[in-house]
GROMACS .gro file of N, CA, C and O in nm:
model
  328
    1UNK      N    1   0.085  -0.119   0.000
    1UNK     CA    2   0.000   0.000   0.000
    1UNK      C    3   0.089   0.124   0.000
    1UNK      O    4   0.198   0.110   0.055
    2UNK      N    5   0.062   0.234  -0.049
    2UNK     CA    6   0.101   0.379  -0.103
    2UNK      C    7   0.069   0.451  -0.002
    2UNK      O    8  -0.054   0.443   0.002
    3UNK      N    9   0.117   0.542   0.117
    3UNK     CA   10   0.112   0.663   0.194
    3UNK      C   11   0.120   0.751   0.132
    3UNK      O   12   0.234   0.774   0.094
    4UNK      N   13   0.033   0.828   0.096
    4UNK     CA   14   0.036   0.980   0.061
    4UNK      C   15  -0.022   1.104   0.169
    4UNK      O   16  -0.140   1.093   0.203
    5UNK      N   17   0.048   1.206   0.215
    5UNK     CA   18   0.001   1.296   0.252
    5UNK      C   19   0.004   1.446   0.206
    5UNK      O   20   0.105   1.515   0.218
    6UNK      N   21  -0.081   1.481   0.166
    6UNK     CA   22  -0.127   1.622   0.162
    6UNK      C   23  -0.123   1.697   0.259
    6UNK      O   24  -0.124   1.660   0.377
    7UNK      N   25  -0.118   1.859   0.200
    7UNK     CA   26  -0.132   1.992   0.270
    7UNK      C   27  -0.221   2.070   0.188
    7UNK      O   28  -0.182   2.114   0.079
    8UNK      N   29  -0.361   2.095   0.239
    8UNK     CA   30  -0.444   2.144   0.180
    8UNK      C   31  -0.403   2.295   0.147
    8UNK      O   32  -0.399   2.257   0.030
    9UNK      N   33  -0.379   2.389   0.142
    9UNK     CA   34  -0.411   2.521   0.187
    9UNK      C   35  -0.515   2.600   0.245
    9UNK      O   36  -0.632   2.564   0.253
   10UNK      N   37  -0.469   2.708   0.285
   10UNK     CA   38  -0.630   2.802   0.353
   10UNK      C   39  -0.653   2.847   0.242
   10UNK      O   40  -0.565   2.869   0.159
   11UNK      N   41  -0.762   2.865   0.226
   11UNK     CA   42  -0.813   2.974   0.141
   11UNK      C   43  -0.795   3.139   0.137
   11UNK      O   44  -0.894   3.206   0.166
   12UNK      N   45  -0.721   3.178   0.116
   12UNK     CA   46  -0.675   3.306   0.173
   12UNK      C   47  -0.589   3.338   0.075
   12UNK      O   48  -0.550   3.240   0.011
   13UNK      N   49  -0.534   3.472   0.033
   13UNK     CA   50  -0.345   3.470  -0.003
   13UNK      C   51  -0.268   3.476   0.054
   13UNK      O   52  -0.254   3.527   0.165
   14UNK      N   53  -0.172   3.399  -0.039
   14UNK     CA   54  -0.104   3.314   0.024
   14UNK      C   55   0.026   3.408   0.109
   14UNK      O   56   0.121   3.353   0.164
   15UNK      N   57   0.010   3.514   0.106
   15UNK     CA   58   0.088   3.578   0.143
   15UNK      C   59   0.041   3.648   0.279
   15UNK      O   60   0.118   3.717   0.345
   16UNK      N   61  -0.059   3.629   0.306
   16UNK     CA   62  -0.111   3.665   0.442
   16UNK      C   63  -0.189   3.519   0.467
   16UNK      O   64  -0.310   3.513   0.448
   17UNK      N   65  -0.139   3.443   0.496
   17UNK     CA   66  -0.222   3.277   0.508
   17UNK      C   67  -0.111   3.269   0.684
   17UNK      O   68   0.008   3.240   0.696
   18UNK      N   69  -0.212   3.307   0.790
   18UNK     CA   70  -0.144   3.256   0.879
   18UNK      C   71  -0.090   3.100   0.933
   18UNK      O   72  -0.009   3.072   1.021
   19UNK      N   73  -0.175   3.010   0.839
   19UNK     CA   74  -0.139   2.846   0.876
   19UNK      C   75   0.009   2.826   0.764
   19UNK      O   76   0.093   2.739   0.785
   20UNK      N   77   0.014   2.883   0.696
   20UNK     CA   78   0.175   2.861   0.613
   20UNK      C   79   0.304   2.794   0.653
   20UNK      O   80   0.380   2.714   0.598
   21UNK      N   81   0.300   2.876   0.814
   21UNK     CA   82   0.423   2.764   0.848
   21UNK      C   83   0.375   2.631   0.916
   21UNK      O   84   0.461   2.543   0.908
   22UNK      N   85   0.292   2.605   0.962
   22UNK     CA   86   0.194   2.474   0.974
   22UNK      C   87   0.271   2.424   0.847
   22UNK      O   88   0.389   2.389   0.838
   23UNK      N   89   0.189   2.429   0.766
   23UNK     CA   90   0.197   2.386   0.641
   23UNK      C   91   0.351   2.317   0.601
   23UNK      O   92   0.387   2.203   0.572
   24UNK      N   93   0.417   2.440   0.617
   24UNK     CA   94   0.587   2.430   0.582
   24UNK      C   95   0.600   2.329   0.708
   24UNK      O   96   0.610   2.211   0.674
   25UNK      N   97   0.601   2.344   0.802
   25UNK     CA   98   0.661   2.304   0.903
   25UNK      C   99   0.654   2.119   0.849
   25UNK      O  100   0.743   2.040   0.819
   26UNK      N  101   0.439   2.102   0.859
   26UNK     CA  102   0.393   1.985   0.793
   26UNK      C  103   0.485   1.876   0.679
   26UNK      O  104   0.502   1.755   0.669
   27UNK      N  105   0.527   1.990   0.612
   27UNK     CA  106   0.586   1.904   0.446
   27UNK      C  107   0.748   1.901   0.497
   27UNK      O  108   0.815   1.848   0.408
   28UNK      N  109   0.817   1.935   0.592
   28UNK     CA  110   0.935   1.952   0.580
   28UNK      C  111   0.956   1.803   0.713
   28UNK      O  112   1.064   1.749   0.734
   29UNK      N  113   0.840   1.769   0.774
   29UNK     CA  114   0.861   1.675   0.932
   29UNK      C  115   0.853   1.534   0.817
   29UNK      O  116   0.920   1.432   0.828
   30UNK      N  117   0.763   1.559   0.720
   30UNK     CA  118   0.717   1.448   0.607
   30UNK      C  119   0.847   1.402   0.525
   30UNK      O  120   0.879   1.284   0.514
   31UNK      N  121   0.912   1.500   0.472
   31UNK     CA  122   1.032   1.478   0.368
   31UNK      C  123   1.131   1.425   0.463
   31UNK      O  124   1.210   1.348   0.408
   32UNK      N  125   1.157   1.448   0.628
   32UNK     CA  126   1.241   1.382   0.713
   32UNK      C  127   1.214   1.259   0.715
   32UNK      O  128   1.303   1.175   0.724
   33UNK      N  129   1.059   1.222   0.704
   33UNK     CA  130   1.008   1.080   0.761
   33UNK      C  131   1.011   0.987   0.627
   33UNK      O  132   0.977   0.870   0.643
   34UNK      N  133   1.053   1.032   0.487
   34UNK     CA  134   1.042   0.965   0.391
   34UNK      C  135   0.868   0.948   0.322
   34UNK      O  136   0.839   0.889   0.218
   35UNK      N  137   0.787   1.008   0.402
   35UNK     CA  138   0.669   0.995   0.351
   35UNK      C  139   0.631   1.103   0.263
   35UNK      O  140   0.653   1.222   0.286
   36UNK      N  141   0.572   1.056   0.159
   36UNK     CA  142   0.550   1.118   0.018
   36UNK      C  143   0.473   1.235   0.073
   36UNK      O  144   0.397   1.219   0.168
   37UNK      N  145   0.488   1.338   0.024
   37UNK     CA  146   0.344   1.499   0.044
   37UNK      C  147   0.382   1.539  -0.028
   37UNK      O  148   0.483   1.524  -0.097
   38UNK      N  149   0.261   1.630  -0.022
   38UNK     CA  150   0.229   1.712  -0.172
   38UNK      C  151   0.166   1.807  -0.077
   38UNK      O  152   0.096   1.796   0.024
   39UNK      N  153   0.215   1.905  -0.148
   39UNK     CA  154   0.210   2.034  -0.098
   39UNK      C  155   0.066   2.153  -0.224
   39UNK      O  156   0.080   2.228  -0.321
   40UNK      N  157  -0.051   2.106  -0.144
   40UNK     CA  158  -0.124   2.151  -0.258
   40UNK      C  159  -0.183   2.312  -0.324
   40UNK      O  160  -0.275   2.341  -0.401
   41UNK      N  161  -0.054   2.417  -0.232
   41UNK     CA  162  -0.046   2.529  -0.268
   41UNK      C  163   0.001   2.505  -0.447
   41UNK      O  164  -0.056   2.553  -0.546
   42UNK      N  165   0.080   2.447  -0.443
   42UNK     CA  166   0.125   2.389  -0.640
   42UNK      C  167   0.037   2.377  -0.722
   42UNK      O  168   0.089   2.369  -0.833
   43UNK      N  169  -0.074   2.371  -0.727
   43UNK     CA  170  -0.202   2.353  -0.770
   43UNK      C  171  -0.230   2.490  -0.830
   43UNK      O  172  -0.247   2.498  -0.952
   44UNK      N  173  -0.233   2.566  -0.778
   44UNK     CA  174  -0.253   2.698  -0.847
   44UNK      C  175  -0.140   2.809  -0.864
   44UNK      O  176  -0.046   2.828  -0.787
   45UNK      N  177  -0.167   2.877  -0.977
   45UNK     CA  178  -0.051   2.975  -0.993
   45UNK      C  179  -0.038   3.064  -0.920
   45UNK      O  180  -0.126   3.122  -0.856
   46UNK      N  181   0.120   3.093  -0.923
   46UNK     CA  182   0.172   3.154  -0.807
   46UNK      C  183   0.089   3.315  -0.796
   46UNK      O  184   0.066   3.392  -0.889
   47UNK      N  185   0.061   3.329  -0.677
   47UNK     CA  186   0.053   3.456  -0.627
   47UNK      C  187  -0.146   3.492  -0.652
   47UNK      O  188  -0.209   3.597  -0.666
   48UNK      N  189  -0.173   3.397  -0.648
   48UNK     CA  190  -0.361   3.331  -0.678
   48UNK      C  191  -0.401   3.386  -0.562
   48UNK      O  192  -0.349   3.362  -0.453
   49UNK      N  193  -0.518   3.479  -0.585
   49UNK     CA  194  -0.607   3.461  -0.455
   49UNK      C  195  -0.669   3.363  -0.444
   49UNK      O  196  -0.750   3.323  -0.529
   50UNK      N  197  -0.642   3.304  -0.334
   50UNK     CA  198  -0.721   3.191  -0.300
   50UNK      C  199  -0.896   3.199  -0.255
   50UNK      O  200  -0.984   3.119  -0.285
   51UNK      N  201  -0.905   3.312  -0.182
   51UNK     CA  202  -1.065   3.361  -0.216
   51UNK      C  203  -1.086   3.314  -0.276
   51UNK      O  204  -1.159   3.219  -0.247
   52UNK      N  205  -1.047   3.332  -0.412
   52UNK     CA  206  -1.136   3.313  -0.505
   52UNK      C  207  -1.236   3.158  -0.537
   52UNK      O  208  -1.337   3.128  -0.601
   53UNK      N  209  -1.140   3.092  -0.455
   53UNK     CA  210  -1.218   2.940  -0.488
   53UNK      C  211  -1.298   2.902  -0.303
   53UNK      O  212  -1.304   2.816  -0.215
   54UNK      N  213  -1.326   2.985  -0.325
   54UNK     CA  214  -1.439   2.998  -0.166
   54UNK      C  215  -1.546   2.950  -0.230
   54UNK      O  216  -1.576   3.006  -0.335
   55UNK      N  217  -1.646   2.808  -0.173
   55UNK     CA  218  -1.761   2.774  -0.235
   55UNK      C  219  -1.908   2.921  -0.235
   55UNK      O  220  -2.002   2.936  -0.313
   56UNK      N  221  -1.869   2.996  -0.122
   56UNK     CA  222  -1.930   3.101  -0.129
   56UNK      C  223  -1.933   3.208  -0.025
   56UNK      O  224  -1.929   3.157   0.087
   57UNK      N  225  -1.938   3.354  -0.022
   57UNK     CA  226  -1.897   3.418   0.051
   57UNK      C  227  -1.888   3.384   0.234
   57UNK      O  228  -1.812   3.428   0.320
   58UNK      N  229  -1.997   3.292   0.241
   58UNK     CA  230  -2.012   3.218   0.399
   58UNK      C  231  -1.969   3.133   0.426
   58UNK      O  232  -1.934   3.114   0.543
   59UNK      N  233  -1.953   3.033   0.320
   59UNK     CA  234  -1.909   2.876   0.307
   59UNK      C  235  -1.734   2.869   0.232
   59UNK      O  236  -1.715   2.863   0.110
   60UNK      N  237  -1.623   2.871   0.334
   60UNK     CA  238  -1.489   2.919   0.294
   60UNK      C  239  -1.463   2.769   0.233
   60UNK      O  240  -1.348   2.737   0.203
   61UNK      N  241  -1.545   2.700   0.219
   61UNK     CA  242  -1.506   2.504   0.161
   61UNK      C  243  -1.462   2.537   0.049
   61UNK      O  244  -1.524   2.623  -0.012
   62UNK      N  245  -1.344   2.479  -0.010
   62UNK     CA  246  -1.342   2.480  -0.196
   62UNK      C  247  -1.453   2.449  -0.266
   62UNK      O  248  -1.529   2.360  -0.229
   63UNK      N  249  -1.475   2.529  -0.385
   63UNK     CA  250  -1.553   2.506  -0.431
   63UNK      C  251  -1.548   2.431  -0.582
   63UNK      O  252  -1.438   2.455  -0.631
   64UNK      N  253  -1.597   2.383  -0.634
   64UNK     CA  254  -1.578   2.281  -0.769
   64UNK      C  255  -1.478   2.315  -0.867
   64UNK      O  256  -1.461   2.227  -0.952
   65UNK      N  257  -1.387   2.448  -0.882
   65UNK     CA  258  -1.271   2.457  -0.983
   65UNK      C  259  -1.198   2.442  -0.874
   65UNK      O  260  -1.176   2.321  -0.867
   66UNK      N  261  -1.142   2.502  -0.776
   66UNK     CA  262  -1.084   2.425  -0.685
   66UNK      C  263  -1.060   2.298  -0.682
   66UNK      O  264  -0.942   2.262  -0.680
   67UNK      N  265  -1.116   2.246  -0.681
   67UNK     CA  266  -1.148   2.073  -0.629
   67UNK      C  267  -1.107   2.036  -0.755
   67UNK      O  268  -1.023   1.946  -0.771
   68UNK      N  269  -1.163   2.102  -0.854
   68UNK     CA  270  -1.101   1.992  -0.999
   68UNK      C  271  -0.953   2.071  -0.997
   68UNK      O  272  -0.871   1.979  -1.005
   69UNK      N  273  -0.904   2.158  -0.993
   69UNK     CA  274  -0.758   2.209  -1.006
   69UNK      C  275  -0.650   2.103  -0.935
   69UNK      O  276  -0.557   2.043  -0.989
   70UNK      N  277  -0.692   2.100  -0.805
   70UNK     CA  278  -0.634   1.996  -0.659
   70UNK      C  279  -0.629   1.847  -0.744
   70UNK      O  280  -0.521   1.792  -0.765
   71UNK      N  281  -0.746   1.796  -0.787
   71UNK     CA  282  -0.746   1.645  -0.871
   71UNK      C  283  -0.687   1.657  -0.946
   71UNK      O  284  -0.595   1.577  -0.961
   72UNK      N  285  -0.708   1.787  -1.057
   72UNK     CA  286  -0.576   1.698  -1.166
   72UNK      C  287  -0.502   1.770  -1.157
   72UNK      O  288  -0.480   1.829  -1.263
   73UNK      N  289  -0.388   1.830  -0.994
   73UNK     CA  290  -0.262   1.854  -1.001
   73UNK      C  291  -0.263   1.674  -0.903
   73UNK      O  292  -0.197   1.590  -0.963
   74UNK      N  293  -0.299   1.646  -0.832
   74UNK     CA  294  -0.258   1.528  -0.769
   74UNK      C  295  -0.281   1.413  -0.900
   74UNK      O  296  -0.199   1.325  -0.923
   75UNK      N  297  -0.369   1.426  -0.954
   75UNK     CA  298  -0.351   1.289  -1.112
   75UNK      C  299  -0.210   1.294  -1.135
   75UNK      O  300  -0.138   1.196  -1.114
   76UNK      N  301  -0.156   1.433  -1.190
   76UNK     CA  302  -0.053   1.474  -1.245
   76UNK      C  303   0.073   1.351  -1.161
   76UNK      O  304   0.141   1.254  -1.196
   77UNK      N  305   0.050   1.425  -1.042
   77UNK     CA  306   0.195   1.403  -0.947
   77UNK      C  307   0.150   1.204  -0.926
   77UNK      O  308   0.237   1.120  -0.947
   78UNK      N  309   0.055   1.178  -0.897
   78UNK     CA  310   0.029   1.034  -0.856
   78UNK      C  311   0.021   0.986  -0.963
   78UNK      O  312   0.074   0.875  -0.959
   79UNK      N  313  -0.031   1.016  -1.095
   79UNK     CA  314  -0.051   0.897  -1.219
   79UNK      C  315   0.060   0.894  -1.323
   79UNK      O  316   0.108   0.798  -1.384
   80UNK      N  317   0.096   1.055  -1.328
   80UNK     CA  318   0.180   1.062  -1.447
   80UNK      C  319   0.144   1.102  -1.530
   80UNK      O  320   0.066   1.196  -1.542
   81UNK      N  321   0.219   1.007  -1.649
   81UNK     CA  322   0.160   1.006  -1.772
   81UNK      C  323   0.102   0.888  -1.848
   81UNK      O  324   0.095   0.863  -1.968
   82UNK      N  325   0.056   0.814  -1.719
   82UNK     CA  326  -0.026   0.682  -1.766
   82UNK      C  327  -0.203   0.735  -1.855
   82UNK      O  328  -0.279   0.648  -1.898
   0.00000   0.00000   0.00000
């Protein structure tokens, strides 16, 4: 069996995203432990408001381009080019 762990991001930019070093901290304890992460700020281009993929001004959940952006950057990194 395959361990994969992810780092979602906040929804926020990324440049005022107070969980960031979480995040960093997260992917850097992972790359010590040999366990695979993916860091799913990579998913979108650099310097993205992340707002923007808020399912809706109340509801901060990703919302469906989000969610498909996140799937096929993880297809990418997990399938390849199968």
């Amino acid at each position: 069996a395959r361990f994969i762990a992810v780092s979602f991001p906040h929804l926020t930019a990324p440049e005022v995203n107070p969980f960031r070093p979480i995040d960093e901290l997260f992917l850097r304890d992972a790359a010590a432990l040999d366990v695979e992460a993916y860091d799913l700020l990579e998913a979108f281009d650099a310097g993205t408001d992340l707002l923007d993929y808020w399912a809706d001004t109340f509801d901060h959940h990703p919302n469906a381009e989000c969610n498909a952006l996140v799937t096929a950057y993880l297809a990418e990194k997990l399938l390849g080019g199968r």
